[in-house]
Amino acid sequence: MRAKIKTFSILLVFSILLLTGLLSYQDYGVSTDEEACHFRAVVTAKYISETVGLRVAFPANIPAMADYSDRDHGVLFDLVAYGIERLLGLQDSRQIFIFKHLLTYLVFFAGLIAFYQLITRRLRDWRWGMLGAVMLFLSPRLFADAFYNAKDLVFMVTYLIAMYTASELFEKPTLGRSLVHGLSTAVAIATRVMGIVLIPATIFFLLLPQKRIYIAPEPWSRRLGRIAAYLAVSLALTILFWPMLWSNPLQNFAEAFQSMSRFDRWSKEVLLMGRFFLSTDLPWYFSVVWIALTTPILYLGLFLVGLADWLRRVLIQKKLRFWQQSETLTDTFFQALFWGPLVSVVIFNSVLYDGWRQLYFIYPAFLVIALTGLQTLSQLIKGKKKIWTVLLASLVTLSLGSTAVWMVQAHPLQNVYFNTLASRNWRSQYDLDYWGLSNRAALEAIVAIDTSEQILISEISAASVSESFRILKAPDRARLRLIPFESIPSMAAAAPHQSIYVFNNYKRQKDPDILDRNPDFIRFYEKKVAGETILTVYQWVGPRNEVK
């Protein structure tokens, strides 16, 4: 009976998680990175075809790999997606991006399954695994990114899978598990160069003393051989999965690592707590504050409990000999995978984009720590008055429920989630819709109402509106034309019949209400999330030449 309940529960929950994605993937706009990711895949595909001697036709504007400035990005997922796109014969941009959103969500769904397996193995109960998958799913910003973020979100999944294969390897070191972990490590590195941290972390933990009850001492030659096999598979498959490395693996990887550790060519202003910072000169607390403001409060509290419990076990119980117990060793590995990249960003003064999306890959480790904290709390109240168990279960249920309700109400703009720690008046405090996802609904509203043969679109912030054209239906996007904001008066005078709309998503806009004070513009469209305005579209009503 218990086995049937377990099977039914797992199938029900994961069916709901999958169905949610299948019903939602067509609702999202095009993010600012998607065009670049697709172009990168085409450049790489062209390089592969030329290298192996295939006769495949590519557009004339596709540069050679050696001349392409963004070749230092991992391209594995985008390359696979592009290959499937070619096989399916997709050519229209709307079809391509909507298909990519589906594929990206399926990768996220695979990550949910891997996280279920990871938590079930660590906490020794499938019910904890189910809770872990639900908590990862009910992480608003990551859920939204699961449809359009083919870089940060996909890398998070590959990093998560490598965490799982590593935990299996540490629990029972075998040659087979070493090879599997080498494969998952290579996939992570070929997705984003930061995955390289998995190699030294894995080797360090494999070299620790084997004073554990379930592991019989073995010769160093066998241990070193297993490590050598892991390293060989990791490096060989990384080169295979990352075509940029083919011509000169060491030099090209070094260039990619140096570029990604401090991405100086992206030097723009980002907004946090009402202050603008240059991305190349961020305060040390930038990532910490973003994590604290955009993660559900319950998760933050449980993380602190899990961190305190780990410190108690390592410092007091084990006297720093954390390798003597399987759970403590694995937890220390997860702590390293969370804190290592976070501290490295501060040490190297790394360039970060809007928010902390480049660090999303540490989020599964964060949730593992939070779930161990919840298990610790449940064990502390076990055997005491039942009211404490009821209160804890109610707190978790209410928190998850309120997050789910928020996500439904904000759909499809969960990417602007803030918890109660964030102040109000978000648009003057933080970068909001930095992906430009709200543009889609605004553009669809414009083309539905305005029947003009040509519609002029402009922007007074970094809204990336032109990229959002690509998700519209072909007849609608053919009517749209992007013009510089400064040219609006002259365009209005030259073409009195054309409608002109200006987008303001407040990104890098230091005077959010500037057009509200300009009598030549009126508000045409406004998008709010949780009562906060994240996008305003203005319509030009200023002077025009009279038609004679």
PDB file of N, CA, C and O in Angstrom, residues 45-86:
ATOM      1  N   ALA A  45      27.748  26.001 -35.238  1.00  0.00           N
ATOM      2  CA  ALA A  45      27.351  24.970 -36.200  1.00  0.00           C
ATOM      3  C   ALA A  45      28.110  25.128 -37.508  1.00  0.00           C
ATOM      4  O   ALA A  45      28.538  24.133 -38.139  1.00  0.00           O
ATOM      5  N   LYS A  46      28.293  26.368 -37.932  1.00  0.00           N
ATOM      6  CA  LYS A  46      29.064  26.620 -39.155  1.00  0.00           C
ATOM      7  C   LYS A  46      30.511  26.153 -38.977  1.00  0.00           C
ATOM      8  O   LYS A  46      31.076  25.516 -39.886  1.00  0.00           O
ATOM      9  N   TYR A  47      31.089  26.442 -37.824  1.00  0.00           N
ATOM     10  CA  TYR A  47      32.471  26.027 -37.552  1.00  0.00           C
ATOM     11  C   TYR A  47      32.587  24.503 -37.578  1.00  0.00           C
ATOM     12  O   TYR A  47      33.542  23.945 -38.147  1.00  0.00           O
ATOM     13  N   ILE A  48      31.619  23.821 -36.973  1.00  0.00           N
ATOM     14  CA  ILE A  48      31.653  22.353 -36.942  1.00  0.00           C
ATOM     15  C   ILE A  48      31.554  21.791 -38.354  1.00  0.00           C
ATOM     16  O   ILE A  48      32.310  20.874 -38.734  1.00  0.00           O
ATOM     17  N   SER A  49      30.634  22.330 -39.132  1.00  0.00           N
ATOM     18  CA  SER A  49      30.448  21.815 -40.495  1.00  0.00           C
ATOM     19  C   SER A  49      31.708  22.014 -41.334  1.00  0.00           C
ATOM     20  O   SER A  49      32.076  21.137 -42.125  1.00  0.00           O
ATOM     21  N   GLU A  50      32.369  23.156 -41.159  1.00  0.00           N
ATOM     22  CA  GLU A  50      33.610  23.411 -41.903  1.00  0.00           C
ATOM     23  C   GLU A  50      34.744  22.517 -41.413  1.00  0.00           C
ATOM     24  O   GLU A  50      35.557  22.039 -42.218  1.00  0.00           O
ATOM     25  N   THR A  51      34.778  22.267 -40.114  1.00  0.00           N
ATOM     26  CA  THR A  51      35.866  21.477 -39.543  1.00  0.00           C
ATOM     27  C   THR A  51      35.776  20.009 -39.958  1.00  0.00           C
ATOM     28  O   THR A  51      36.794  19.379 -40.269  1.00  0.00           O
ATOM     29  N   VAL A  52      34.571  19.470 -39.963  1.00  0.00           N
ATOM     30  CA  VAL A  52      34.404  18.044 -40.292  1.00  0.00           C
ATOM     31  C   VAL A  52      34.087  17.817 -41.766  1.00  0.00           C
ATOM     32  O   VAL A  52      33.931  16.672 -42.203  1.00  0.00           O
ATOM     33  N   GLY A  53      34.000  18.894 -42.542  1.00  0.00           N
ATOM     34  CA  GLY A  53      33.817  18.770 -43.981  1.00  0.00           C
ATOM     35  C   GLY A  53      32.395  18.537 -44.447  1.00  0.00           C
ATOM     36  O   GLY A  53      32.179  17.931 -45.499  1.00  0.00           O
ATOM     37  N   LEU A  54      31.413  19.020 -43.691  1.00  0.00           N
ATOM     38  CA  LEU A  54      30.018  18.888 -44.103  1.00  0.00           C
ATOM     39  C   LEU A  54      29.630  20.048 -45.017  1.00  0.00           C
ATOM     40  O   LEU A  54      30.098  21.170 -44.836  1.00  0.00           O
ATOM     41  N   ARG A  55      28.759  19.791 -45.975  1.00  0.00           N
ATOM     42  CA  ARG A  55      28.277  20.833 -46.874  1.00  0.00           C
ATOM     43  C   ARG A  55      26.909  21.299 -46.392  1.00  0.00           C
ATOM     44  O   ARG A  55      25.875  20.754 -46.773  1.00  0.00           O
ATOM     45  N   VAL A  56      26.930  22.302 -45.537  1.00  0.00           N
ATOM     46  CA  VAL A  56      25.701  22.852 -44.982  1.00  0.00           C
ATOM     47  C   VAL A  56      25.672  24.342 -45.291  1.00  0.00           C
ATOM     48  O   VAL A  56      26.667  25.045 -45.091  1.00  0.00           O
ATOM     49  N   ALA A  57      24.535  24.820 -45.756  1.00  0.00           N
ATOM     50  CA  ALA A  57      24.411  26.231 -46.115  1.00  0.00           C
ATOM     51  C   ALA A  57      24.078  27.065 -44.880  1.00  0.00           C
ATOM     52  O   ALA A  57      23.219  26.690 -44.076  1.00  0.00           O
ATOM     53  N   PHE A  58      24.771  28.193 -44.737  1.00  0.00           N
ATOM     54  CA  PHE A  58      24.530  29.134 -43.641  1.00  0.00           C
ATOM     55  C   PHE A  58      24.381  30.531 -44.215  1.00  0.00           C
ATOM     56  O   PHE A  58      24.924  30.830 -45.287  1.00  0.00           O
ATOM     57  N   PRO A  59      23.661  31.408 -43.515  1.00  0.00           N
ATOM     58  CA  PRO A  59      23.521  32.793 -43.999  1.00  0.00           C
ATOM     59  C   PRO A  59      24.876  33.461 -44.176  1.00  0.00           C
ATOM     60  O   PRO A  59      25.849  33.145 -43.483  1.00  0.00           O
ATOM     61  N   ALA A  60      24.932  34.418 -45.097  1.00  0.00           N
ATOM     62  CA  ALA A  60      26.199  35.073 -45.423  1.00  0.00           C
ATOM     63  C   ALA A  60      26.750  35.904 -44.276  1.00  0.00           C
ATOM     64  O   ALA A  60      27.955  36.181 -44.225  1.00  0.00           O
ATOM     65  N   ASN A  61      25.897  36.317 -43.333  1.00  0.00           N
ATOM     66  CA  ASN A  61      26.365  37.192 -42.254  1.00  0.00           C
ATOM     67  C   ASN A  61      26.933  36.424 -41.063  1.00  0.00           C
ATOM     68  O   ASN A  61      27.286  37.027 -40.056  1.00  0.00           O
ATOM     69  N   ILE A  62      27.062  35.120 -41.178  1.00  0.00           N
ATOM     70  CA  ILE A  62      27.595  34.319 -40.074  1.00  0.00           C
ATOM     71  C   ILE A  62      29.117  34.351 -40.138  1.00  0.00           C
ATOM     72  O   ILE A  62      29.715  33.865 -41.109  1.00  0.00           O
ATOM     73  N   PRO A  63      29.784  34.907 -39.112  1.00  0.00           N
ATOM     74  CA  PRO A  63      31.246  35.028 -39.153  1.00  0.00           C
ATOM     75  C   PRO A  63      31.950  33.704 -38.848  1.00  0.00           C
ATOM     76  O   PRO A  63      31.330  32.749 -38.378  1.00  0.00           O
ATOM     77  N   ALA A  64      33.231  33.689 -39.110  1.00  0.00           N
ATOM     78  CA  ALA A  64      34.049  32.544 -38.730  1.00  0.00           C
ATOM     79  C   ALA A  64      34.233  32.549 -37.215  1.00  0.00           C
ATOM     80  O   ALA A  64      34.183  33.601 -36.577  1.00  0.00           O
ATOM     81  N   MET A  65      34.466  31.375 -36.653  1.00  0.00           N
ATOM     82  CA  MET A  65      34.634  31.266 -35.208  1.00  0.00           C
ATOM     83  C   MET A  65      35.756  32.165 -34.706  1.00  0.00           C
ATOM     84  O   MET A  65      35.626  32.835 -33.672  1.00  0.00           O
ATOM     85  N   ALA A  66      36.864  32.234 -35.437  1.00  0.00           N
ATOM     86  CA  ALA A  66      38.016  33.025 -34.998  1.00  0.00           C
ATOM     87  C   ALA A  66      37.707  34.519 -34.956  1.00  0.00           C
ATOM     88  O   ALA A  66      38.360  35.269 -34.222  1.00  0.00           O
ATOM     89  N   ASP A  67      36.717  34.963 -35.724  1.00  0.00           N
ATOM     90  CA  ASP A  67      36.382  36.387 -35.775  1.00  0.00           C
ATOM     91  C   ASP A  67      35.199  36.759 -34.896  1.00  0.00           C
ATOM     92  O   ASP A  67      34.772  37.918 -34.885  1.00  0.00           O
ATOM     93  N   TYR A  68      34.686  35.798 -34.151  1.00  0.00           N
ATOM     94  CA  TYR A  68      33.467  36.013 -33.380  1.00  0.00           C
ATOM     95  C   TYR A  68      33.819  36.355 -31.936  1.00  0.00           C
ATOM     96  O   TYR A  68      34.470  35.569 -31.232  1.00  0.00           O
ATOM     97  N   SER A  69      33.393  37.518 -31.468  1.00  0.00           N
ATOM     98  CA  SER A  69      33.802  38.010 -30.145  1.00  0.00           C
ATOM     99  C   SER A  69      33.185  37.219 -28.997  1.00  0.00           C
ATOM    100  O   SER A  69      33.768  37.147 -27.902  1.00  0.00           O
ATOM    101  N   ASP A  70      32.014  36.601 -29.203  1.00  0.00           N
ATOM    102  CA  ASP A  70      31.342  35.875 -28.123  1.00  0.00           C
ATOM    103  C   ASP A  70      31.600  34.376 -28.161  1.00  0.00           C
ATOM    104  O   ASP A  70      30.836  33.588 -27.595  1.00  0.00           O
ATOM    105  N   ARG A  71      32.681  33.966 -28.772  1.00  0.00           N
ATOM    106  CA  ARG A  71      32.968  32.538 -28.866  1.00  0.00           C
ATOM    107  C   ARG A  71      33.362  31.925 -27.520  1.00  0.00           C
ATOM    108  O   ARG A  71      33.406  30.704 -27.373  1.00  0.00           O
ATOM    109  N   ASP A  72      33.658  32.774 -26.513  1.00  0.00           N
ATOM    110  CA  ASP A  72      34.107  32.255 -25.225  1.00  0.00           C
ATOM    111  C   ASP A  72      32.960  31.803 -24.328  1.00  0.00           C
ATOM    112  O   ASP A  72      33.175  31.399 -23.191  1.00  0.00           O
ATOM    113  N   HIS A  73      31.716  31.859 -24.800  1.00  0.00           N
ATOM    114  CA  HIS A  73      30.578  31.350 -24.046  1.00  0.00           C
ATOM    115  C   HIS A  73      30.367  29.873 -24.351  1.00  0.00           C
ATOM    116  O   HIS A  73      30.538  29.432 -25.498  1.00  0.00           O
ATOM    117  N   GLY A  74      29.966  29.117 -23.337  1.00  0.00           N
ATOM    118  CA  GLY A  74      29.558  27.741 -23.577  1.00  0.00           C
ATOM    119  C   GLY A  74      28.337  27.707 -24.460  1.00  0.00           C
ATOM    120  O   GLY A  74      27.472  28.580 -24.393  1.00  0.00           O
ATOM    121  N   VAL A  75      28.244  26.690 -25.325  1.00  0.00           N
ATOM    122  CA  VAL A  75      27.200  26.712 -26.350  1.00  0.00           C
ATOM    123  C   VAL A  75      26.474  25.372 -26.491  1.00  0.00           C
ATOM    124  O   VAL A  75      25.676  25.187 -27.394  1.00  0.00           O
ATOM    125  N   LEU A  76      26.709  24.437 -25.578  1.00  0.00           N
ATOM    126  CA  LEU A  76      26.218  23.074 -25.761  1.00  0.00           C
ATOM    127  C   LEU A  76      24.702  23.013 -25.932  1.00  0.00           C
ATOM    128  O   LEU A  76      24.193  22.439 -26.897  1.00  0.00           O
ATOM    129  N   PHE A  77      23.955  23.602 -25.011  1.00  0.00           N
ATOM    130  CA  PHE A  77      22.496  23.534 -25.099  1.00  0.00           C
ATOM    131  C   PHE A  77      21.976  24.253 -26.337  1.00  0.00           C
ATOM    132  O   PHE A  77      21.105  23.735 -27.053  1.00  0.00           O
ATOM    133  N   ASP A  78      22.484  25.451 -26.597  1.00  0.00           N
ATOM    134  CA  ASP A  78      22.026  26.214 -27.760  1.00  0.00           C
ATOM    135  C   ASP A  78      22.323  25.473 -29.058  1.00  0.00           C
ATOM    136  O   ASP A  78      21.538  25.520 -30.006  1.00  0.00           O
ATOM    137  N   LEU A  79      23.450  24.779 -29.085  1.00  0.00           N
ATOM    138  CA  LEU A  79      23.825  24.029 -30.285  1.00  0.00           C
ATOM    139  C   LEU A  79      22.875  22.861 -30.513  1.00  0.00           C
ATOM    140  O   LEU A  79      22.427  22.613 -31.645  1.00  0.00           O
ATOM    141  N   VAL A  80      22.547  22.148 -29.444  1.00  0.00           N
ATOM    142  CA  VAL A  80      21.589  21.043 -29.553  1.00  0.00           C
ATOM    143  C   VAL A  80      20.220  21.573 -29.985  1.00  0.00           C
ATOM    144  O   VAL A  80      19.559  20.996 -30.859  1.00  0.00           O
ATOM    145  N   ALA A  81      19.797  22.681 -29.376  1.00  0.00           N
ATOM    146  CA  ALA A  81      18.502  23.275 -29.724  1.00  0.00           C
ATOM    147  C   ALA A  81      18.480  23.695 -31.197  1.00  0.00           C
ATOM    148  O   ALA A  81      17.470  23.495 -31.900  1.00  0.00           O
ATOM    149  N   TYR A  82      19.580  24.265 -31.666  1.00  0.00           N
ATOM    150  CA  TYR A  82      19.645  24.685 -33.063  1.00  0.00           C
ATOM    151  C   TYR A  82      19.580  23.483 -34.003  1.00  0.00           C
ATOM    152  O   TYR A  82      18.926  23.529 -35.060  1.00  0.00           O
ATOM    153  N   GLY A  83      20.244  22.387 -33.621  1.00  0.00           N
ATOM    154  CA  GLY A  83      20.198  21.187 -34.438  1.00  0.00           C
ATOM    155  C   GLY A  83      18.777  20.647 -34.568  1.00  0.00           C
ATOM    156  O   GLY A  83      18.335  20.268 -35.668  1.00  0.00           O
ATOM    157  N   ILE A  84      18.042  20.619 -33.448  1.00  0.00           N
ATOM    158  CA  ILE A  84      16.650  20.162 -33.483  1.00  0.00           C
ATOM    159  C   ILE A  84      15.791  21.121 -34.316  1.00  0.00           C
ATOM    160  O   ILE A  84      14.914  20.700 -35.075  1.00  0.00           O
ATOM    161  N   GLU A  85      16.076  22.400 -34.163  1.00  0.00           N
ATOM    162  CA  GLU A  85      15.354  23.429 -34.932  1.00  0.00           C
ATOM    163  C   GLU A  85      15.520  23.194 -36.434  1.00  0.00           C
ATOM    164  O   GLU A  85      14.540  23.284 -37.201  1.00  0.00           O
ATOM    165  N   ARG A  86      16.751  22.884 -36.860  1.00  0.00           N
ATOM    166  CA  ARG A  86      16.993  22.610 -38.283  1.00  0.00           C
ATOM    167  C   ARG A  86      16.276  21.346 -38.739  1.00  0.00           C
ATOM    168  O   ARG A  86      15.710  21.293 -39.836  1.00  0.00           O
TER     169      ARG A  86
END
